[in-house]
PDB file of C-alpha atoms in Angstrom:
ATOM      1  CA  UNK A   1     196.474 -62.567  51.487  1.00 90.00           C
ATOM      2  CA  UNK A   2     196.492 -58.605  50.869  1.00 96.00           C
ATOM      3  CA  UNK A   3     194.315 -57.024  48.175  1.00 97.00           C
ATOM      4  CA  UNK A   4     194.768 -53.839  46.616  1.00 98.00           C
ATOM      5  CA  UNK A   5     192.701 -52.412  43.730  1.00 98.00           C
ATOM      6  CA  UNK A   6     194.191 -49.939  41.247  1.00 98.00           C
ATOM      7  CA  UNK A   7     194.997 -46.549  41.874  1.00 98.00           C
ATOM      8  CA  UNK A   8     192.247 -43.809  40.648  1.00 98.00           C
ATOM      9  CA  UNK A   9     192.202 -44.072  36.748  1.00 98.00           C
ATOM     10  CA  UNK A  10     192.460 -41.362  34.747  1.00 97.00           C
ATOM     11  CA  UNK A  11     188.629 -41.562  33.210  1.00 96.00           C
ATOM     12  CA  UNK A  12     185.880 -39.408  33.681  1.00 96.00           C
ATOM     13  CA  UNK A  13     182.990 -40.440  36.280  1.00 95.00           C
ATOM     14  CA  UNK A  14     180.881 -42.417  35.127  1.00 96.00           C
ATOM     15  CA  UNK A  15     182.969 -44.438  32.047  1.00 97.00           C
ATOM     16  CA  UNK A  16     182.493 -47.932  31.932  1.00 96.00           C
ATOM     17  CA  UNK A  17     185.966 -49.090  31.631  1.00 95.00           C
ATOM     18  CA  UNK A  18     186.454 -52.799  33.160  1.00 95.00           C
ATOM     19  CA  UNK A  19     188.995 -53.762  30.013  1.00 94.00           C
ATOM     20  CA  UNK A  20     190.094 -50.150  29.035  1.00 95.00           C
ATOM     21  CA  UNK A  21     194.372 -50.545  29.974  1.00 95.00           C
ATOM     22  CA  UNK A  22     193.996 -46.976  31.411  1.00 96.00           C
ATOM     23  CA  UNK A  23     196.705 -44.690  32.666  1.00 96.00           C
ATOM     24  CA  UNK A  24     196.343 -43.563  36.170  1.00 98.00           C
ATOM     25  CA  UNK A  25     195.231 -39.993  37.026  1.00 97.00           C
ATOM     26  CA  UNK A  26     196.804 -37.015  38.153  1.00 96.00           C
ATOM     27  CA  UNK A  27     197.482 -37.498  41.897  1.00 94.00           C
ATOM     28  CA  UNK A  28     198.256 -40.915  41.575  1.00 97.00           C
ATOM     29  CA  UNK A  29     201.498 -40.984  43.010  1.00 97.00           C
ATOM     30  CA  UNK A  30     200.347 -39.802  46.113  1.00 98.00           C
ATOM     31  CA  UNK A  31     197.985 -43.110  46.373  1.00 98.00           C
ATOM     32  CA  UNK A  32     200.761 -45.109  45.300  1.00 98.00           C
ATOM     33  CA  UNK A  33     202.818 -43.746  48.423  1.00 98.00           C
ATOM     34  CA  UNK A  34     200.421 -43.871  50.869  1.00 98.00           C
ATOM     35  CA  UNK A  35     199.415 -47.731  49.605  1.00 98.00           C
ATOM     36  CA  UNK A  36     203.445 -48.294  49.742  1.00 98.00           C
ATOM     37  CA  UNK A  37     203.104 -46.992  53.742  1.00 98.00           C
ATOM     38  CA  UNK A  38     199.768 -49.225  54.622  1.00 98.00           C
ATOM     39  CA  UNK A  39     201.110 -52.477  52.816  1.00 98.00           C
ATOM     40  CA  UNK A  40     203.045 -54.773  54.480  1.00 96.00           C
ATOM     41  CA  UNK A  41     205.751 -56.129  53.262  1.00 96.00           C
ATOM     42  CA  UNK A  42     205.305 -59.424  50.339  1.00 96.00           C
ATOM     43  CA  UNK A  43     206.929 -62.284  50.151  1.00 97.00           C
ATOM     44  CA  UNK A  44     204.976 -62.090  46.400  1.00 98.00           C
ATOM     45  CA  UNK A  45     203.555 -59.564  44.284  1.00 98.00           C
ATOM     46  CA  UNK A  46     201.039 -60.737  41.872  1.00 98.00           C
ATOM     47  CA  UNK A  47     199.310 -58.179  39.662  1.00 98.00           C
ATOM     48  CA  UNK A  48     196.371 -58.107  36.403  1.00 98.00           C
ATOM     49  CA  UNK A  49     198.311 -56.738  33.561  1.00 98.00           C
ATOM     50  CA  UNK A  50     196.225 -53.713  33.406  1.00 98.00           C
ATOM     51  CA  UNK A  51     198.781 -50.785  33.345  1.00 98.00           C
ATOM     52  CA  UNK A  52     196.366 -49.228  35.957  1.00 97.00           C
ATOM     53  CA  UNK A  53     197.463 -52.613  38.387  1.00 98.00           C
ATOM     54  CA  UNK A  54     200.997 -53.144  36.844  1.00 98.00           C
ATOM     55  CA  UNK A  55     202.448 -49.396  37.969  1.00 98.00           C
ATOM     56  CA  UNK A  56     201.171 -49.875  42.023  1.00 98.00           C
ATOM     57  CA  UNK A  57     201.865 -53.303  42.035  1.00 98.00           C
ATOM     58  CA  UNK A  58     205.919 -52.850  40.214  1.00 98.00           C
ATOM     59  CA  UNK A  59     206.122 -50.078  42.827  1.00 98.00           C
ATOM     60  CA  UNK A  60     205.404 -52.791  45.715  1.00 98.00           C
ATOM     61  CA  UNK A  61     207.784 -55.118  44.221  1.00 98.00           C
ATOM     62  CA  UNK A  62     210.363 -52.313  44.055  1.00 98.00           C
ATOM     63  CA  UNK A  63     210.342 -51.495  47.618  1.00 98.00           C
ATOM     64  CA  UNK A  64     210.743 -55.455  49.088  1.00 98.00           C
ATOM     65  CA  UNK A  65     213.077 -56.724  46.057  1.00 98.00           C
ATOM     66  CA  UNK A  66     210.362 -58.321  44.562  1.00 98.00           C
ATOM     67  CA  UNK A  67     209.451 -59.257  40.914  1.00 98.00           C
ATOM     68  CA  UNK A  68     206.315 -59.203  40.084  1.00 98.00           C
ATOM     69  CA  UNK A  69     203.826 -62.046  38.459  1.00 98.00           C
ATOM     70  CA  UNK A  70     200.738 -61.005  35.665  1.00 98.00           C
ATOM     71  CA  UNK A  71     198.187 -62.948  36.047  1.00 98.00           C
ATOM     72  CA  UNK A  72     195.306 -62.305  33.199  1.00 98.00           C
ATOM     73  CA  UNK A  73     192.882 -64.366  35.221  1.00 98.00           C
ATOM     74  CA  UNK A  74     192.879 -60.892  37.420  1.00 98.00           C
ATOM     75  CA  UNK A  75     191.745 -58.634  34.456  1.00 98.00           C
ATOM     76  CA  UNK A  76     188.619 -56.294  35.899  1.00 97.00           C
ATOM     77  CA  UNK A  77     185.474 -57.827  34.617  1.00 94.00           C
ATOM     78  CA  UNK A  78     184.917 -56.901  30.888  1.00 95.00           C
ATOM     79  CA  UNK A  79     182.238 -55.192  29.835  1.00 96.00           C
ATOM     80  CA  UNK A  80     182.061 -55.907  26.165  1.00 96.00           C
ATOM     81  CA  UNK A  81     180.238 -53.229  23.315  1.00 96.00           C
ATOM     82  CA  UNK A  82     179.610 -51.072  26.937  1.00 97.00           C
ATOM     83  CA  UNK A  83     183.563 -50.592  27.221  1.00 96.00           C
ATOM     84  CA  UNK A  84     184.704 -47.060  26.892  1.00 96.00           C
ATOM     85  CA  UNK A  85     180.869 -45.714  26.906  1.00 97.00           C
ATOM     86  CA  UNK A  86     179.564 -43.365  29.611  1.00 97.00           C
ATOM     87  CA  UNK A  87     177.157 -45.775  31.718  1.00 96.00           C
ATOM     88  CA  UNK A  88     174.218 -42.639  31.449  1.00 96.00           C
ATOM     89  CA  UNK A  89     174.755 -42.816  27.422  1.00 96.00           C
ATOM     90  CA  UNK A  90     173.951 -46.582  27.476  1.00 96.00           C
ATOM     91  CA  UNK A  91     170.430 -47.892  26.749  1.00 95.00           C
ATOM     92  CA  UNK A  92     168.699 -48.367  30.391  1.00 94.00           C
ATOM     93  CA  UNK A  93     166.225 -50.844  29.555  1.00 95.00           C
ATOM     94  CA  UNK A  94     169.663 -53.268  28.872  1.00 94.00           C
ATOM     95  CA  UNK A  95     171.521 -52.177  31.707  1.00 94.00           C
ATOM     96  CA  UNK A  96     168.651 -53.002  34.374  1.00 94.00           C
ATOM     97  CA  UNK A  97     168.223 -56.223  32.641  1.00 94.00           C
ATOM     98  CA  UNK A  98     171.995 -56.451  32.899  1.00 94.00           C
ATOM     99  CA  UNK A  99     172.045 -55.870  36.940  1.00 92.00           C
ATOM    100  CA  UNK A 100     169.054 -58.407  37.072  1.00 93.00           C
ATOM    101  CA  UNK A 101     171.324 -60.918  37.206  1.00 94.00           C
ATOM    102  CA  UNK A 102     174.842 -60.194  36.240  1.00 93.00           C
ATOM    103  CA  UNK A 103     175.994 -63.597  37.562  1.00 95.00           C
ATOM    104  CA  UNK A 104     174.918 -65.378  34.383  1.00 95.00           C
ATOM    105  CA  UNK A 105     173.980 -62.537  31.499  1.00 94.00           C
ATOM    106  CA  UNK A 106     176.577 -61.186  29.372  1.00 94.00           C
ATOM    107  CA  UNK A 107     174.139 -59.467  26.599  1.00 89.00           C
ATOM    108  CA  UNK A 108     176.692 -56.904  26.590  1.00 94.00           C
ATOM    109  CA  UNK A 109     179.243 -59.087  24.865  1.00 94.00           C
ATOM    110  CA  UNK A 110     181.569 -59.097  27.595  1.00 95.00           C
ATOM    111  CA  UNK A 111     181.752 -61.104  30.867  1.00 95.00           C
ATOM    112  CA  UNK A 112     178.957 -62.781  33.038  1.00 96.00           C
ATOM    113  CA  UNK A 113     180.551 -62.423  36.484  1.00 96.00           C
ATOM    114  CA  UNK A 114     180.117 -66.239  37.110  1.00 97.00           C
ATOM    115  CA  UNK A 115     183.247 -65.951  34.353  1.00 97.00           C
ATOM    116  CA  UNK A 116     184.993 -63.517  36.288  1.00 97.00           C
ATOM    117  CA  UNK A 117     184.406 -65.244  39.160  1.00 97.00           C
ATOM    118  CA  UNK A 118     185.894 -68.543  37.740  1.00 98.00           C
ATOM    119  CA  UNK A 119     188.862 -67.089  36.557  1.00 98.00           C
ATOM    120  CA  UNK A 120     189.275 -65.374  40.216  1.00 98.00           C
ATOM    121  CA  UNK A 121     189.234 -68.826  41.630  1.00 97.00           C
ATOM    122  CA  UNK A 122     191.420 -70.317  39.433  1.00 98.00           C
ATOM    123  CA  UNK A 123     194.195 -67.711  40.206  1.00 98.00           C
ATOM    124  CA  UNK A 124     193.717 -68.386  43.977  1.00 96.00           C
ATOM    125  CA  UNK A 125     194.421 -71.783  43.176  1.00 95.00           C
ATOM    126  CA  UNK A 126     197.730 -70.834  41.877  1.00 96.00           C
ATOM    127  CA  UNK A 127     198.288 -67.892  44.288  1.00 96.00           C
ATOM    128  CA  UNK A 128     201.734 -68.194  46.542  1.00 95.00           C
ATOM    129  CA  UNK A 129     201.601 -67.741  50.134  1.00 91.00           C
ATOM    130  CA  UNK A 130     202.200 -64.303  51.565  1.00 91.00           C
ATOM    131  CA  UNK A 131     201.263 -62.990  48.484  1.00 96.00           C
ATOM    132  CA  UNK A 132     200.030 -59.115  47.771  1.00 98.00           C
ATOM    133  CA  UNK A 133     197.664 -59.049  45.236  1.00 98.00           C
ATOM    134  CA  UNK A 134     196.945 -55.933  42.798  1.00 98.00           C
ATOM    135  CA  UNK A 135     194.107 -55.854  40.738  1.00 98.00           C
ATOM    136  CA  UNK A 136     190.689 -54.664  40.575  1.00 98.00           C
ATOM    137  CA  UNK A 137     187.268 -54.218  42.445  1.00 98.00           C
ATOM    138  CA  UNK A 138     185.536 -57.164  40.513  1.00 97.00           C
ATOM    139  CA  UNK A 139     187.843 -59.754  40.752  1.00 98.00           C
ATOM    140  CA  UNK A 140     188.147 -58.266  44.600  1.00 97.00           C
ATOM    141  CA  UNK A 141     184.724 -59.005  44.937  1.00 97.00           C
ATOM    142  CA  UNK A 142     185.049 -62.461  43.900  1.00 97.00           C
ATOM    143  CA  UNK A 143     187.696 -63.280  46.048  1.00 96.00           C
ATOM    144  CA  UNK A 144     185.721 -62.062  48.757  1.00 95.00           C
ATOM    145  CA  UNK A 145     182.828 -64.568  47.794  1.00 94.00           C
ATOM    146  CA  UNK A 146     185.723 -66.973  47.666  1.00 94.00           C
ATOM    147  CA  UNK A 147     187.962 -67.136  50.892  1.00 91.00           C
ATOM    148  CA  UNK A 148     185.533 -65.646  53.367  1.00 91.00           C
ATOM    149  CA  UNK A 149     182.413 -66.940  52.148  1.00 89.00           C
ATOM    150  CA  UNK A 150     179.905 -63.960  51.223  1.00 90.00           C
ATOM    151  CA  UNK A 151     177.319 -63.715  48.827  1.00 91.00           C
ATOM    152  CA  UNK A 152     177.174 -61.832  45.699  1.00 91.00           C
ATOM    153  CA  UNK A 153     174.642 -59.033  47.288  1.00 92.00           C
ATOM    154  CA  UNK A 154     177.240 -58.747  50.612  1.00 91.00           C
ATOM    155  CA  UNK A 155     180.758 -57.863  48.411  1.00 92.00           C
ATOM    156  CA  UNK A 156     178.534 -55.282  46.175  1.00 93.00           C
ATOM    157  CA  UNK A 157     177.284 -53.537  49.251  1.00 91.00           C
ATOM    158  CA  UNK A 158     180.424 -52.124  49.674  1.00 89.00           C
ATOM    159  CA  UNK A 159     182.464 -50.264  47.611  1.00 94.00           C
ATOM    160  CA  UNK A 160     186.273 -51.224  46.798  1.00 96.00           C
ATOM    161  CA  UNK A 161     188.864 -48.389  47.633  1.00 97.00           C
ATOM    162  CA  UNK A 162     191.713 -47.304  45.346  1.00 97.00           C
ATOM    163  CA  UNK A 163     195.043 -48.038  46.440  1.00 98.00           C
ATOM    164  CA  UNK A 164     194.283 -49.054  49.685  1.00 97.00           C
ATOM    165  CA  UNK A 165     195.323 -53.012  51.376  1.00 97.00           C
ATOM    166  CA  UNK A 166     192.357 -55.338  52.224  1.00 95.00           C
ATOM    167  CA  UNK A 167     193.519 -58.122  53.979  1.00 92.00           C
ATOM    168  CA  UNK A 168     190.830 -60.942  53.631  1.00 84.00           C
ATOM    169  CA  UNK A 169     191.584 -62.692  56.788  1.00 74.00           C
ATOM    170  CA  UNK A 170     191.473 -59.890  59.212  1.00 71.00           C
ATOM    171  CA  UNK A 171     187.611 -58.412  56.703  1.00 71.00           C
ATOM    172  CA  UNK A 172     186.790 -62.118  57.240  1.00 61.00           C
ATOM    173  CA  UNK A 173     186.547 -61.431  61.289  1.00 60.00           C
ATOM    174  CA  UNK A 174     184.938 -58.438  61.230  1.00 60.00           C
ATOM    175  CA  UNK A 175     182.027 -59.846  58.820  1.00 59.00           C
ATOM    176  CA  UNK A 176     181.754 -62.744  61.205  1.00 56.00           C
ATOM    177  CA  UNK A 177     181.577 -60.550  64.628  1.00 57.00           C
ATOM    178  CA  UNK A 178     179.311 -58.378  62.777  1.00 59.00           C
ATOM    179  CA  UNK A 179     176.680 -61.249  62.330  1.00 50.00           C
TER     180      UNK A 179
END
């Protein structure tokens, strides 16, 4: 199974924008081609609705003859009153709280990521074989926890490209050599 997150959004650094349907930034296109050369073919695309998502993933579907499937379980994490708010403009004392344990608080309103990370699983449960998936770095993440087994501190150690294939299986292998 083949992960891609989003393109680069068109928001300024720093925005906290995990529901935010964004459009993509200027440049995109060249991401989009260069995630179009990486990919391998799919025997399914299946994409969160975000319009960030939907335009890489309808161009992947394009090029093998594909339709594509919208999942909402694959929605970014949301992020609740902090949506749409510069992360530096938001109180710190709630935000440190907040990365305390984001598996289980949602004081923001929005999504604990043990939600996100149900709603990840669930969609793998449904997910077709061969299947390219288009989405975003938190539900990413979870799938990482997911299929190859790491903890919550291992998937946020990393960051999550743009527009660029992960394929689990062969990220699997290298975390297990690397141990």
């Amino acid at each position: 199974m083949i992960f891609l997150r989003h393109p680069t959004p068109d928001a300024p650094p720093g925005l906290c924008y995990g529901r935010l349907d964004l459009d993509l930034a200027p440049g995109a296109e060249a991401e989009i081609a260069a995630a179009l050369d990486a990919t391998p073919r799919a025997r399914h695309v299946v994409s969160s609705p975000a319009r960030r998502a939907r335009i890489l993933a309808e161009a992947l579907a394009a090029r093998d003859g594909l339709e594509v499937r919208f999942d909402e379980r694959l929605w970014e994490y949301g992020f609740g009153a902090w949506e749409g708010r510069l992360w530096s403009e938001l109180p710190r004392e709630d935000t440190e709280r907040w990365m305390q344990d984001m598996w289980t608080r949602r004081d923001h309103g929005g999504d604990s990521f043990e939600q996100l990370h149900a709603r990840v699983e669930a969609a793998l449960r449904d997910m077709p074989d061969g299947a390219v998936v288009v989405c975003h770095a938190g539900p990413i993440r979870a799938a990482q926890m997911i299929l190859m087994g790491l903890s919550f501190e291992q998937v946020f150690a990393r960051k999550v490209p743009f527009a660029a294939p992960i394929d689990l299986r062969k990220e699997a292998a290298l975390w297990r050599a690397s141990l």
